[in-house]
């Protein structure tokens, strides 16, 4: 893992270094550069040193968290810029990932269960379409249709500036708050789920889960209608509103792969002997589907989903550009276009860290899901 | 007089395939009494598993039951609604499927998979009650309680099979079907499992249908038995009576081709040829193409297959009784 990351760092440095005209030294030729900045740039990047030493310096600086300064927004550092953009990207893409995974998995599950019916054929055809469709075209079409034709969703703006003009908070505070809110809710529901697992009677178990869901709803209603959160509510709502279309579009594109794969693996699993045994036990079809078939079919789906996550992250450059979402992807694109090398490199590295983290999380959840692997990794 | 637990009457079932209908179960009639062990024997492909899955109404989707009845403790199962069947399954009739090694879901703990069955049929049990029940069953089949928290892949073949037996017993069914429960195991373990099943059957007074292609095992395990050939029962009766006085040519050959059953050293007669294809059914005696000495009447296929009682409770196919 660390080795992979190291290789990633070095090669990304070399790539940037290979930009025609060498962006690093180009900068030094810029006559508008203040002299103290000139010194700083020279020092941070060791531009007067040979290549090998420069790479070394870069890697060391990376781990120190020192990326130098933005050329364009001097004296802001890349870290500061990223800190501003990262929550937005995180918010958008964690929501997209979760929604697309669940819808994909659910749709695939139902498809496999209903094989041979008309609805199965239609949904499968639709999924194949959205799986293979050319993404930028599709996104623009959606934007045109919902944003321009129907006028349901905003175009070309990340937030309504009128609203935020005299806002007492920074949008990032709201973002952080929304992320926290979502995380807390997930944890609560997870706790309710885990606790109720120990209860033997299925009806009581179901009731507990349902009640906890209702309680969480009531709880969040109160949360958003009291104190600090109440004041922030309209702003949060504005953010949520602006998220709908991008989330919808990316989900439509991303869920299909998961759905189709789930369908295939489910159909395989349904042929297994333990499914027949489960039926012989008198267990209901729905429970067999959800607990026996879907649970096992989940494994390959999770594996492939890791790769989807990575493509979604890569695709963030495109998505954010199309939907005017000022996140990491846009930052990356703009900084490259502006030849703002330190920012570009920092953003690039962060996307790399993201991808690696996604892999790590997927690995961990995979070994949690598959007891056969769990044992191996322990022993 | 002991009660009839399972009465199968004139059951006919076929599979619809692209090549035609596979007549897997033809006019099958038999009765299993309370507390008895009933054997079903025949070469592989003769329709034993088809009978077994039909008894639970779990036949594959392309299977059609064209006629017949299955009465489990006076309840008709053929045509019963799925929701009613769900209550009957495992609670009244349970099964150890052929290749039962794969009957465990690889990602769920053994204990939970047994508990799941009990929970379905006894929804008001507490967790403790269910655990005690499983522990009690584990004791009978010789498993340690710690197995409950294991995943299937952590168990040896024999252990899995023992656990399957306790799974089959978990809801105190009226009858248990064991379809070749030892096939995938190595010989030593096979023996252990056989003894285990026999012990459990005696101990609990279980009604059992034991299915095997090995007539020697049937001899050891059962009180009454039926011999199946090409989807039909060709001979049935008390195991002892069939072994001492086999009447159908197929049964005779089956006995002679099995070394351990007949005591004295006889020259083994090999069972030549393949069982016939069951597609689109057969006319006359289904065994005639492989029969060592068919009569003219057999060859013409003029006599219908039909079981007749030759001595008390011992039935055999009429044509064979008449010519052999
Ligand atoms: N789902 C099915 N579709 C078509 N034919 C089947 C199906 N299941 C079994 N058969 C056929 O039915 C016959 C009986 O099979 P089976 O009951 O498994 O025999 P046994 O258990 O005695 O080996 C075989 O010829 C087999 O090929
Ligand atoms: S009826 Fe005739 S052909 Fe059929 S098994 Fe008996 S002797 Fe052989
Ligand atoms: Mg079989």
PDB file of N, CA, C and O and ligand atoms in Angstrom, chain B residues 15 17 22 24 43-50 60 62 98 278, ligand 1:
ATOM      1  N   UNK B  15     -40.172 -34.164 -16.057  1.00  0.00           N
ATOM      2  CA  UNK B  15     -39.510 -32.887 -16.301  1.00  0.00           C
ATOM      3  C   UNK B  15     -39.721 -32.514 -17.748  1.00  0.00           C
ATOM      4  O   UNK B  15     -39.528 -33.340 -18.635  1.00  0.00           O
ATOM      5  N   UNK B  17     -38.300 -30.865 -20.849  1.00  0.00           N
ATOM      6  CA  UNK B  17     -37.013 -30.392 -21.357  1.00  0.00           C
ATOM      7  C   UNK B  17     -37.135 -30.158 -22.857  1.00  0.00           C
ATOM      8  O   UNK B  17     -38.148 -30.507 -23.465  1.00  0.00           O
ATOM      9  N   UNK B  22     -38.985 -35.909 -19.557  1.00  0.00           N
ATOM     10  CA  UNK B  22     -38.228 -36.929 -18.843  1.00  0.00           C
ATOM     11  C   UNK B  22     -39.153 -37.530 -17.791  1.00  0.00           C
ATOM     12  O   UNK B  22     -39.523 -36.868 -16.824  1.00  0.00           O
ATOM     13  N   UNK B  24     -39.583 -39.072 -14.890  1.00  0.00           N
ATOM     14  CA  UNK B  24     -38.691 -39.413 -13.785  1.00  0.00           C
ATOM     15  C   UNK B  24     -39.390 -40.217 -12.691  1.00  0.00           C
ATOM     16  O   UNK B  24     -38.750 -41.007 -11.998  1.00  0.00           O
ATOM     17  N   UNK B  43     -30.160 -47.583  -9.306  1.00  0.00           N
ATOM     18  CA  UNK B  43     -28.990 -46.952  -9.914  1.00  0.00           C
ATOM     19  C   UNK B  43     -29.165 -45.446  -9.978  1.00  0.00           C
ATOM     20  O   UNK B  43     -30.285 -44.940  -9.969  1.00  0.00           O
ATOM     21  N   UNK B  44     -28.059 -44.797 -10.134  1.00  0.00           N
ATOM     22  CA  UNK B  44     -28.104 -43.351 -10.251  1.00  0.00           C
ATOM     23  C   UNK B  44     -28.889 -42.956 -11.505  1.00  0.00           C
ATOM     24  O   UNK B  44     -28.743 -43.577 -12.553  1.00  0.00           O
ATOM     25  N   UNK B  45     -29.764 -41.978 -11.371  1.00  0.00           N
ATOM     26  CA  UNK B  45     -30.565 -41.539 -12.504  1.00  0.00           C
ATOM     27  C   UNK B  45     -31.915 -42.217 -12.609  1.00  0.00           C
ATOM     28  O   UNK B  45     -32.664 -41.986 -13.542  1.00  0.00           O
ATOM     29  N   UNK B  46     -32.249 -43.077 -11.636  1.00  0.00           N
ATOM     30  CA  UNK B  46     -33.511 -43.797 -11.738  1.00  0.00           C
ATOM     31  C   UNK B  46     -34.674 -43.012 -11.151  1.00  0.00           C
ATOM     32  O   UNK B  46     -35.815 -43.440 -11.208  1.00  0.00           O
ATOM     33  N   UNK B  47     -34.371 -41.846 -10.570  1.00  0.00           N
ATOM     34  CA  UNK B  47     -35.469 -40.990 -10.108  1.00  0.00           C
ATOM     35  C   UNK B  47     -35.641 -40.918  -8.600  1.00  0.00           C
ATOM     36  O   UNK B  47     -36.652 -40.414  -8.120  1.00  0.00           O
ATOM     37  N   UNK B  48     -34.643 -41.401  -7.843  1.00  0.00           N
ATOM     38  CA  UNK B  48     -34.782 -41.385  -6.382  1.00  0.00           C
ATOM     39  C   UNK B  48     -34.869 -39.962  -5.844  1.00  0.00           C
ATOM     40  O   UNK B  48     -35.750 -39.624  -5.054  1.00  0.00           O
ATOM     41  N   UNK B  49     -33.921 -39.126  -6.301  1.00  0.00           N
ATOM     42  CA  UNK B  49     -33.926 -37.747  -5.807  1.00  0.00           C
ATOM     43  C   UNK B  49     -35.177 -37.007  -6.267  1.00  0.00           C
ATOM     44  O   UNK B  49     -35.682 -36.135  -5.558  1.00  0.00           O
ATOM     45  N   UNK B  50     -35.658 -37.380  -7.439  1.00  0.00           N
ATOM     46  CA  UNK B  50     -36.887 -36.744  -7.920  1.00  0.00           C
ATOM     47  C   UNK B  50     -38.043 -37.051  -6.978  1.00  0.00           C
ATOM     48  O   UNK B  50     -38.837 -36.173  -6.650  1.00  0.00           O
ATOM     49  N   UNK B  60     -37.876 -29.160  -9.208  1.00  0.00           N
ATOM     50  CA  UNK B  60     -37.426 -28.001  -9.981  1.00  0.00           C
ATOM     51  C   UNK B  60     -38.587 -27.390 -10.765  1.00  0.00           C
ATOM     52  O   UNK B  60     -39.655 -27.980 -10.888  1.00  0.00           O
ATOM     53  N   UNK B  62     -39.143 -26.971 -13.821  1.00  0.00           N
ATOM     54  CA  UNK B  62     -39.643 -27.621 -15.033  1.00  0.00           C
ATOM     55  C   UNK B  62     -40.314 -28.960 -14.737  1.00  0.00           C
ATOM     56  O   UNK B  62     -40.620 -29.724 -15.635  1.00  0.00           O
ATOM     57  N   UNK B  98     -28.949 -34.772  -1.240  1.00  0.00           N
ATOM     58  CA  UNK B  98     -27.760 -35.377  -1.822  1.00  0.00           C
ATOM     59  C   UNK B  98     -26.713 -34.270  -1.974  1.00  0.00           C
ATOM     60  O   UNK B  98     -27.037 -33.154  -2.344  1.00  0.00           O
ATOM     61  N   UNK B 278     -34.994 -41.762 -19.976  1.00  0.00           N
ATOM     62  CA  UNK B 278     -36.374 -41.685 -19.499  1.00  0.00           C
ATOM     63  C   UNK B 278     -37.219 -40.765 -20.369  1.00  0.00           C
ATOM     64  O   UNK B 278     -38.361 -40.474 -20.071  1.00  0.00           O
TER      65      UNK B 278
HETATM   66  N1  LIG C   1     -34.470 -30.545 -13.377  1.00  0.00           N
HETATM   67  C1  LIG C   1     -34.401 -31.584 -14.222  1.00  0.00           C
HETATM   68  N2  LIG C   1     -34.722 -31.410 -15.534  1.00  0.00           N
HETATM   69  C2  LIG C   1     -34.666 -32.457 -16.404  1.00  0.00           C
HETATM   70  N3  LIG C   1     -34.306 -33.682 -16.052  1.00  0.00           N
HETATM   71  C3  LIG C   1     -33.978 -33.926 -14.784  1.00  0.00           C
HETATM   72  C4  LIG C   1     -34.005 -32.879 -13.797  1.00  0.00           C
HETATM   73  N4  LIG C   1     -33.621 -33.405 -12.613  1.00  0.00           N
HETATM   74  C5  LIG C   1     -33.363 -34.706 -12.836  1.00  0.00           C
HETATM   75  N5  LIG C   1     -33.581 -35.015 -14.131  1.00  0.00           N
HETATM   76  C6  LIG C   1     -33.468 -36.355 -14.759  1.00  0.00           C
HETATM   77  O1  LIG C   1     -34.385 -37.187 -14.108  1.00  0.00           O
HETATM   78  C7  LIG C   1     -33.844 -38.486 -13.953  1.00  0.00           C
HETATM   79  C8  LIG C   1     -33.881 -38.866 -12.480  1.00  0.00           C
HETATM   80  O2  LIG C   1     -32.940 -38.082 -11.771  1.00  0.00           O
HETATM   81  P1  LIG C   1     -32.735 -38.213 -10.202  1.00  0.00           P
HETATM   82  O3  LIG C   1     -34.072 -38.133  -9.566  1.00  0.00           O
HETATM   83  O4  LIG C   1     -31.733 -37.216  -9.798  1.00  0.00           O
HETATM   84  O5  LIG C   1     -32.150 -39.679 -10.053  1.00  0.00           O
HETATM   85  P2  LIG C   1     -31.340 -40.325  -8.841  1.00  0.00           P
HETATM   86  O6  LIG C   1     -31.492 -39.485  -7.646  1.00  0.00           O
HETATM   87  O7  LIG C   1     -31.941 -41.669  -8.681  1.00  0.00           O
HETATM   88  O8  LIG C   1     -29.912 -40.424  -9.285  1.00  0.00           O
HETATM   89  C9  LIG C   1     -32.449 -38.447 -14.522  1.00  0.00           C
HETATM   90  O9  LIG C   1     -32.508 -38.961 -15.827  1.00  0.00           O
HETATM   91  C10 LIG C   1     -32.116 -36.975 -14.561  1.00  0.00           C
HETATM   92  O10 LIG C   1     -31.267 -36.695 -15.627  1.00  0.00           O
END
